[in-house]
mmCIF file of C-alpha atoms in Angstrom:
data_model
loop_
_atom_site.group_PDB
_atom_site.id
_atom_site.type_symbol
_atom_site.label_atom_id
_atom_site.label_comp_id
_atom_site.label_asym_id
_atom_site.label_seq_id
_atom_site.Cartn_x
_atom_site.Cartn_y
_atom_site.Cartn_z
ATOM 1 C CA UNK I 27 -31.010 -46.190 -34.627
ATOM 2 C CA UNK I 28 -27.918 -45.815 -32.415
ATOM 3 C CA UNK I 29 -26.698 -46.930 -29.038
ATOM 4 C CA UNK I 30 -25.579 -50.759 -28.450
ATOM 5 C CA UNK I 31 -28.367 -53.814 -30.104
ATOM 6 C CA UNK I 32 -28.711 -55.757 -26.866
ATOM 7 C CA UNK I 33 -29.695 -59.184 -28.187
ATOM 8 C CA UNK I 34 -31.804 -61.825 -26.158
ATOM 9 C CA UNK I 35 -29.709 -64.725 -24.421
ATOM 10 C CA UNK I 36 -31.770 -67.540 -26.134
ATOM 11 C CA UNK I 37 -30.838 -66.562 -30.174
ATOM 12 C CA UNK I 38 -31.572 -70.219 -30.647
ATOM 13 C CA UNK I 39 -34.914 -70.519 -28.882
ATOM 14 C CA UNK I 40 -36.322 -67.258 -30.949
ATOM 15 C CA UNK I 41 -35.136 -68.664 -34.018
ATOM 16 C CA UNK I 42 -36.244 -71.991 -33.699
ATOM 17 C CA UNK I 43 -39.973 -70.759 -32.784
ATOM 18 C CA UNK I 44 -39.814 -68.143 -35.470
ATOM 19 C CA UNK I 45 -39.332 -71.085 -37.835
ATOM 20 C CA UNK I 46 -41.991 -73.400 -36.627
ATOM 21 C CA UNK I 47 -44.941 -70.469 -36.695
ATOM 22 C CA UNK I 48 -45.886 -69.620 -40.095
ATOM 23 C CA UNK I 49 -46.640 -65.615 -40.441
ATOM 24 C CA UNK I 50 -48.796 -65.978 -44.003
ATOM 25 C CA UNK I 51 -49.791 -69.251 -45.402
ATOM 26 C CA UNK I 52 -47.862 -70.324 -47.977
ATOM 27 C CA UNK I 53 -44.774 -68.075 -46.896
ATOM 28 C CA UNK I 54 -41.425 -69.854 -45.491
ATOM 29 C CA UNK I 55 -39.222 -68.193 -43.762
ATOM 30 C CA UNK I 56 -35.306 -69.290 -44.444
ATOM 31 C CA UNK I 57 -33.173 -71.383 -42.497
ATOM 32 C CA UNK I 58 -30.484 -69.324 -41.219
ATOM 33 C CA UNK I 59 -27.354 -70.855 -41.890
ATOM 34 C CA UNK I 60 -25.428 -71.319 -38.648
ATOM 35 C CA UNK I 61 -29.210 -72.886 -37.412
ATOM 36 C CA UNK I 62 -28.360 -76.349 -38.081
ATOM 37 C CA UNK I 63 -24.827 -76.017 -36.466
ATOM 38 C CA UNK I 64 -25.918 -74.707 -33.058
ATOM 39 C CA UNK I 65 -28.621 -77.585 -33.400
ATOM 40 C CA UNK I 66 -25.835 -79.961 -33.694
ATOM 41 C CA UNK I 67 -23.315 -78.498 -31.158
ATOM 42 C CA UNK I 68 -24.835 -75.673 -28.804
ATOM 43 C CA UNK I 69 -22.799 -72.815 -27.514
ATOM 44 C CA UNK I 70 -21.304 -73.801 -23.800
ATOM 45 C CA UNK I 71 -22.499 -70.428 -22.522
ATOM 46 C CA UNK I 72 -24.815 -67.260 -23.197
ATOM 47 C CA UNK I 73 -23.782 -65.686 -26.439
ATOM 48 C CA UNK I 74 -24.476 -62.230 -24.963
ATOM 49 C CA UNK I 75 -22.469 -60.867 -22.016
ATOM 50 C CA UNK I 76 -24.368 -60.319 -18.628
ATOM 51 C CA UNK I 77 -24.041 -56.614 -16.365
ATOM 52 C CA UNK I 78 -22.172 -57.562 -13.538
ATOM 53 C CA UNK I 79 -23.666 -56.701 -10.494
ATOM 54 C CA UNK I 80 -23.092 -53.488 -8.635
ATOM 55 C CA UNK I 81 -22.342 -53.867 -4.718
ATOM 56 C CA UNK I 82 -23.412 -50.386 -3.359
ATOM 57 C CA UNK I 83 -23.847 -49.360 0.083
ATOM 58 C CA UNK I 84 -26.633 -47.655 1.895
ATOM 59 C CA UNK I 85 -25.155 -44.519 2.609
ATOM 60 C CA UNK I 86 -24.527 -44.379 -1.271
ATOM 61 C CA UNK I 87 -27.683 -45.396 -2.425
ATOM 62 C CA UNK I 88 -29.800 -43.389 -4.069
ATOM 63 C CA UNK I 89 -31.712 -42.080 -7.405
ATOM 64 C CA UNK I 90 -28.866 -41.128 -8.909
ATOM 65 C CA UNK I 91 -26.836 -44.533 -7.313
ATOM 66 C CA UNK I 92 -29.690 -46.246 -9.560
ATOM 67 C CA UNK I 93 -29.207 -45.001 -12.797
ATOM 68 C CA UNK I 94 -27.095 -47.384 -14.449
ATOM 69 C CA UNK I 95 -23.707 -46.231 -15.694
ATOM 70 C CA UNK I 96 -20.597 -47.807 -17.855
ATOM 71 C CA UNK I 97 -21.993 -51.172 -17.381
ATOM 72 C CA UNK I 98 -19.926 -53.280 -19.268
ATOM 73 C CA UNK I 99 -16.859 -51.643 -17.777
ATOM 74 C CA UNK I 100 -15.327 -54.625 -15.853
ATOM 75 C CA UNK I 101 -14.782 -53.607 -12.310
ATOM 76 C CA UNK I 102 -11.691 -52.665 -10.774
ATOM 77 C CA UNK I 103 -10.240 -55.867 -8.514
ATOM 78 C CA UNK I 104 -9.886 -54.815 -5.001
ATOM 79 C CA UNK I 105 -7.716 -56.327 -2.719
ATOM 80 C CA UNK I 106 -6.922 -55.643 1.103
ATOM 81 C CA UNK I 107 -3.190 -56.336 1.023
ATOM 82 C CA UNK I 108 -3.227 -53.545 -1.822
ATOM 83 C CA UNK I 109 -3.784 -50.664 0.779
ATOM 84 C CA UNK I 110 -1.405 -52.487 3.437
ATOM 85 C CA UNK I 111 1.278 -52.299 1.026
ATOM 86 C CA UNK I 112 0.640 -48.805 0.083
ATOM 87 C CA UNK I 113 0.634 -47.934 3.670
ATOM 88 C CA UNK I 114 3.774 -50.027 4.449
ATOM 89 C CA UNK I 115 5.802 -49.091 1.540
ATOM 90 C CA UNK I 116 4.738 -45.163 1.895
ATOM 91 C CA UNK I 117 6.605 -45.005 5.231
ATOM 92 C CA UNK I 118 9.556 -47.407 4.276
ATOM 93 C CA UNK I 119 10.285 -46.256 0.888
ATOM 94 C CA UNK I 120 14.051 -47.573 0.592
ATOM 95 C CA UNK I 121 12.842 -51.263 1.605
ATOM 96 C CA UNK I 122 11.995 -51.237 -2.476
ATOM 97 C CA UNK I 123 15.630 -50.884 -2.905
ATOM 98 C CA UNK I 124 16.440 -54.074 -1.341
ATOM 99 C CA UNK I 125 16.739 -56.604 -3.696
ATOM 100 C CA UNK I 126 14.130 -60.261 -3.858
ATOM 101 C CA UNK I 127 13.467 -62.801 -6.161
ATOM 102 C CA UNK I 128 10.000 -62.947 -7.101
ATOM 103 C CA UNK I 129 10.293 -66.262 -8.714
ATOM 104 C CA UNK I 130 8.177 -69.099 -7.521
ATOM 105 C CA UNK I 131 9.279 -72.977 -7.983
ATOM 106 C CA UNK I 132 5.685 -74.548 -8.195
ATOM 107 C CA UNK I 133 3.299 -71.540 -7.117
ATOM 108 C CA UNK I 134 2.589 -72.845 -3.971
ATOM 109 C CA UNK I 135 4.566 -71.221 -1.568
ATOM 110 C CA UNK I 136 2.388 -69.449 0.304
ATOM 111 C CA UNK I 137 1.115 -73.321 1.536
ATOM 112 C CA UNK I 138 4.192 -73.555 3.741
ATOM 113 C CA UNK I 139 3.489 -70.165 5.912
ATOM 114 C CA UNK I 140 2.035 -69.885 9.114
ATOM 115 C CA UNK I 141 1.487 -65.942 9.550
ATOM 116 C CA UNK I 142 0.348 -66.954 13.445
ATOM 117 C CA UNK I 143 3.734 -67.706 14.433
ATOM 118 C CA UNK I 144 5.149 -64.509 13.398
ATOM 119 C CA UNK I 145 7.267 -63.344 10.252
ATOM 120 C CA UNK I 146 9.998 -65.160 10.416
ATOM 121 C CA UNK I 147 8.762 -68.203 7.673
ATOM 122 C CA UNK I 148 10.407 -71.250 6.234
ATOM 123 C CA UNK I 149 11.903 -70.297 2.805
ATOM 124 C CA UNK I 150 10.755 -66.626 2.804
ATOM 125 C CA UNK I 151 12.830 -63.594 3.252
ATOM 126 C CA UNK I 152 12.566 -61.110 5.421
ATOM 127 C CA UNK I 153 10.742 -58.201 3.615
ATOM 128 C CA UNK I 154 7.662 -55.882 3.276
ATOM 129 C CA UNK I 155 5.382 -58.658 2.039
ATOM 130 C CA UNK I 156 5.876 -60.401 5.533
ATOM 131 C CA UNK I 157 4.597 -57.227 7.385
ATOM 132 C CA UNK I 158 1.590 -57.021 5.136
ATOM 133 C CA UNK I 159 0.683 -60.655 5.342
ATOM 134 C CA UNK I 160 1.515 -60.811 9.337
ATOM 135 C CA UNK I 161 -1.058 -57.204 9.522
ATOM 136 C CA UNK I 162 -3.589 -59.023 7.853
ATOM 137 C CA UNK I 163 -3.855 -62.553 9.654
ATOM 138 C CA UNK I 164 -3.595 -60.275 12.573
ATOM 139 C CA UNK I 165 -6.952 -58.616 11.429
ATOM 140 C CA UNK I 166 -8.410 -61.544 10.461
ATOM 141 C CA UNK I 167 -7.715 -63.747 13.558
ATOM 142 C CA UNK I 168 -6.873 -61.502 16.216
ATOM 143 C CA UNK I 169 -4.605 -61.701 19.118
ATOM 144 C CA UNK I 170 -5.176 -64.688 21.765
ATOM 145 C CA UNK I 171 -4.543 -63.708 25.276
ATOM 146 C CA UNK I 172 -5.305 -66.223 27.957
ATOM 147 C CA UNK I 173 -7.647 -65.003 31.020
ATOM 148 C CA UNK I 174 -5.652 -64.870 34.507
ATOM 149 C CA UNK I 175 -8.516 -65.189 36.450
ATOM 150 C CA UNK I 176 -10.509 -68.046 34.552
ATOM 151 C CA UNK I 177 -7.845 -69.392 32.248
ATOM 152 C CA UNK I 178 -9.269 -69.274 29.157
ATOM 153 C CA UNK I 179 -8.264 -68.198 25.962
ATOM 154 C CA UNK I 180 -9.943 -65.415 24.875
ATOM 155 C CA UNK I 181 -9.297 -63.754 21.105
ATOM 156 C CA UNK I 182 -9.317 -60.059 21.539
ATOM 157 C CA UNK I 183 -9.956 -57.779 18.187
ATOM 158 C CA UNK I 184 -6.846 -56.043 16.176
ATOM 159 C CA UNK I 185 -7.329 -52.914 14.692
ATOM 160 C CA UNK I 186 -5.898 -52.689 11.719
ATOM 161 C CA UNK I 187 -3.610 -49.367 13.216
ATOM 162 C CA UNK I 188 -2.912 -52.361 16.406
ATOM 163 C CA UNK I 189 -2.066 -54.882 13.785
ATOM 164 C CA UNK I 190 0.346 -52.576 11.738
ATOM 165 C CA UNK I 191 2.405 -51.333 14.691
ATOM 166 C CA UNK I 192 2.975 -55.315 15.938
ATOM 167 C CA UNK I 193 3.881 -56.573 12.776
ATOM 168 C CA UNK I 194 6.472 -52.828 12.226
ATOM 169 C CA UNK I 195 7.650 -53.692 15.794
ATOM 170 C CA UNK I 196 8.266 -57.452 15.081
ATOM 171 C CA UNK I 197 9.751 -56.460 11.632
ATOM 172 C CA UNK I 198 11.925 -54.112 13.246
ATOM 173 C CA UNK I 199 13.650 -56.020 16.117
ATOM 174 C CA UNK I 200 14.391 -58.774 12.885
ATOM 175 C CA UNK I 201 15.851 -56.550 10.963
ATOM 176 C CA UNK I 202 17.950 -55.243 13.475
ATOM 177 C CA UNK I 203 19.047 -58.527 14.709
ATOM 178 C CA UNK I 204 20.000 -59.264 10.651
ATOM 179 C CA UNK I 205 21.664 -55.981 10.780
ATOM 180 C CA UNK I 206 24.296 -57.075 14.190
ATOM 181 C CA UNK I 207 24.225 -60.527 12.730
ATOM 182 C CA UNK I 208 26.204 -59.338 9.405
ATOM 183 C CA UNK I 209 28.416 -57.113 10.952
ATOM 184 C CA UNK I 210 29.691 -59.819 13.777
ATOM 185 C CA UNK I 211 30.539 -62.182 10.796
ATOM 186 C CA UNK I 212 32.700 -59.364 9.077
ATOM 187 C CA UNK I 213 33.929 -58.524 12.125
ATOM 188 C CA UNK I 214 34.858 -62.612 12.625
ATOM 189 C CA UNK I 215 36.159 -63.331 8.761
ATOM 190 C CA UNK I 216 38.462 -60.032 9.329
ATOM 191 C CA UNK I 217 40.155 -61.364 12.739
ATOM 192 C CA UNK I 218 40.675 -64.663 10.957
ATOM 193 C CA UNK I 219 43.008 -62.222 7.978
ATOM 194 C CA UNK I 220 39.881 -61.898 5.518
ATOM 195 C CA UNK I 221 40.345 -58.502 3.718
ATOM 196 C CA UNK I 222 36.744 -56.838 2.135
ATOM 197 C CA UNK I 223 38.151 -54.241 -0.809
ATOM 198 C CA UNK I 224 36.093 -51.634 -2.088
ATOM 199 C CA UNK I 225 32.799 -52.914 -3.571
ATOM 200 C CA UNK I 226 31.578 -51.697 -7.098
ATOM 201 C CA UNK I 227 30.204 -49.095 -6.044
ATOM 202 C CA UNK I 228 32.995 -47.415 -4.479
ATOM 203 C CA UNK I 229 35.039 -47.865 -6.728
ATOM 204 C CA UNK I 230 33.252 -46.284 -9.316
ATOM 205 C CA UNK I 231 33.024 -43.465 -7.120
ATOM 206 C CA UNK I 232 36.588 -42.635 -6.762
ATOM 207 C CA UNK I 233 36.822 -43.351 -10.614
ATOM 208 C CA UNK I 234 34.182 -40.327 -10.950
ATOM 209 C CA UNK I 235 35.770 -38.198 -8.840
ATOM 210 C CA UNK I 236 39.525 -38.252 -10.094
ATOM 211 C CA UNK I 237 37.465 -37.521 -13.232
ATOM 212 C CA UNK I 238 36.059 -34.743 -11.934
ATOM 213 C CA UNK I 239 39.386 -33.432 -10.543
ATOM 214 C CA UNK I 240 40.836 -33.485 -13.575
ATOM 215 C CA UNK I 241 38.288 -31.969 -15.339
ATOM 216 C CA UNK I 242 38.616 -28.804 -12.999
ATOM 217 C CA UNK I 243 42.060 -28.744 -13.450
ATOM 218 C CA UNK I 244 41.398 -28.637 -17.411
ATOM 219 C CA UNK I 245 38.658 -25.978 -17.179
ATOM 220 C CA UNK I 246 40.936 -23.437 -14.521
ATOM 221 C CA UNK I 247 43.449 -23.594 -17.355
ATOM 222 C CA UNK I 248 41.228 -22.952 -20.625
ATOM 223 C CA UNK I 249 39.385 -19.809 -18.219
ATOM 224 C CA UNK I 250 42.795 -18.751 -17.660
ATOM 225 C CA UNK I 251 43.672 -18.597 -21.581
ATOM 226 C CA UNK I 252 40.538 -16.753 -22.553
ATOM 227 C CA UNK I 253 41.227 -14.625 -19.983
ATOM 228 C CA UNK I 254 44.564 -13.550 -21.105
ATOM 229 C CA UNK I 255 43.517 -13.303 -24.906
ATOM 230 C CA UNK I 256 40.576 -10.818 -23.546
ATOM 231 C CA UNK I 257 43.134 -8.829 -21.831
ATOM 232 C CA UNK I 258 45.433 -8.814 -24.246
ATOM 233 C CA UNK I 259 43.332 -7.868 -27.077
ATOM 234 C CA UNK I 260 42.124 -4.813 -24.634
ATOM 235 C CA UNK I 261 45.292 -3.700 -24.322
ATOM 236 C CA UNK I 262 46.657 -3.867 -27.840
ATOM 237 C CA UNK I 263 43.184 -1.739 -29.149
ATOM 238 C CA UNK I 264 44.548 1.329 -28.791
ATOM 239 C CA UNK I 265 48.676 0.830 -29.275
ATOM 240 C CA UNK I 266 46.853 -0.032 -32.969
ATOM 241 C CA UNK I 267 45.371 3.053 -32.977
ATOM 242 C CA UNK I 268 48.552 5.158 -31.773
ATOM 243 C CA UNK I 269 50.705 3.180 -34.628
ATOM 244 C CA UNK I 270 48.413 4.125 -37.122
ATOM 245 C CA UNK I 271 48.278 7.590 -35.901
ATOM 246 C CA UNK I 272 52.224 7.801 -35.751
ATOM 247 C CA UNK I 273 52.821 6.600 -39.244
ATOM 248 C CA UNK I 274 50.459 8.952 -40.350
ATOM 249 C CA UNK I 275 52.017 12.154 -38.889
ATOM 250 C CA UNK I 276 55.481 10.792 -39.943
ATOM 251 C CA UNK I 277 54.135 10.671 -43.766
ATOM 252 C CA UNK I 278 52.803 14.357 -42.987
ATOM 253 C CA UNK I 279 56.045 15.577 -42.158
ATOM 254 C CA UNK I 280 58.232 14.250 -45.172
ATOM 255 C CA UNK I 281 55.802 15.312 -47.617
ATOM 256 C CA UNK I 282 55.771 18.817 -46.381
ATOM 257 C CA UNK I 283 59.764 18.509 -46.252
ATOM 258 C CA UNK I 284 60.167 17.503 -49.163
ATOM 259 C CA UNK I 285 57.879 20.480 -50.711
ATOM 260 C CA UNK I 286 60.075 23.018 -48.890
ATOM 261 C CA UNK I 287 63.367 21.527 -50.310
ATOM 262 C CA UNK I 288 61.469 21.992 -53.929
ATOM 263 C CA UNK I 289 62.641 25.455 -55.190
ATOM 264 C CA UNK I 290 59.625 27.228 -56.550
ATOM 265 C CA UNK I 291 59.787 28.014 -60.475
ATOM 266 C CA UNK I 292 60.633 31.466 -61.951
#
């Protein structure tokens, strides 16, 4: 027999009333050995695993919905702030870059923020996560707008598109007030004779470039040799060929002098 053995929740209960009936007189049937154990000190919990539950909507119910499939596949945890940041992070890809400390003191951080008042919080820099969190309060709670004509306070309904372009706009005008704010103080500390030198970065860049200078230099001047050994072995081919040739005829002609200076025998 194959597939999974699905056994029953209460092991204990079967066994115990398997013991006390007797199936043929005279016939006893053994004590398992971990019976007298679980007697003692029973098992906090179920033994055998239950199916989660399956949350399925209407439009996707249906005979095949029904059929049960990979049931003791936990399910995937779902969260709202997971599509938020996808969508946040998708159209600001270089805010990754920035750098943040993810580190936590006691865990309980998030007790101190009031997403209400906006995303400027005590202790928290300014980043994506404030966006996300201000979009979804926003959702949650809506936008409070007090009635001219009756004076009441009346919660109107955020979208979550609504909700993502007032926390983008509110994230925007921050991070351009951050952005004038650092370069009035470097614009202050250099009236007052500070001097900022190349960072790191730069200077690694003009290291890799006077590398790369000199590294044309040194590759015009090795092209340049092979050149000159291509064309001279070109031209020396067939000067070879002529010498040879020369030395030959030369031979030629003293051997055939020196067989007309011979006198022929009588």
């Amino acid at each position: 027999m194959g597939g999974r053995q699905i056994r029953p929740a209460g092991v204990y209960r079967a066994v115990s009333q398997e013991l006390q009936h007797h199936m043929m007189p005279g016939y006893r049937v053994p004590e398992p050995p971990w019976f007298a154990v679980m007697n003692s000190v029973p098992p906090a919990e179920s033994l055998v695993r239950n199916v989660a539950p399956r949350h399925v909507s209407g439009s996707g119910a249906g005979p095949r919905a029904k059929k049960p499939k990979k049931m003791y596949r936990p399910q995937r945890i779902r969260y709202l702030e997971d599509a938020l940041r996808t969508s946040f992070y998708k159209d600001h890809p270089w805010e990754l870059a920035r750098p943040r400390i993810v580190m936590e003191l006691d865990g309980k951080d998030y007790q101190h923020c009031d997403w209400g008042t906006g995303l400027r919080q005590p202790g928290v820099p300014l980043n994506g996560e404030c966006v996300v969190q201000r979009q979804l309060w926003l959702m949650e709670n809506g936008l409070a707008r007090t009635n001219p004509e009756t004076n009441e306070v009346e919660v109107e309904k955020v979208s979550r598109r609504k909700a993502y372009d007032m926390a983008r706009q509110e994230f925007y005008r921050l991070r351009q007030a951050e952005d004038i704010e650092r370069r009035v103080a470097v614009e202050e500390a250099r009236h007052v004779g500070a001097y900022f030198g190349k960072t790191r970065l730069d200077v690694g860049m003009q290291l890799e470039d006077q590398e790369f200078e000199n590294w044309k230099v040194w590759a015009g001047k090795e092209t340049a040799n092979r050149e000159a050994r291509a064309n001279a072995d070109v031209e020396t081919f067939g000067a070879e060929e002529e010498e040879e040739g020369g030395v030959d005829g030369e031979a030629n002609q003293e051997g055939e002098r020196e067989a007309q200076s011979v006198p022929a025998s009588s």
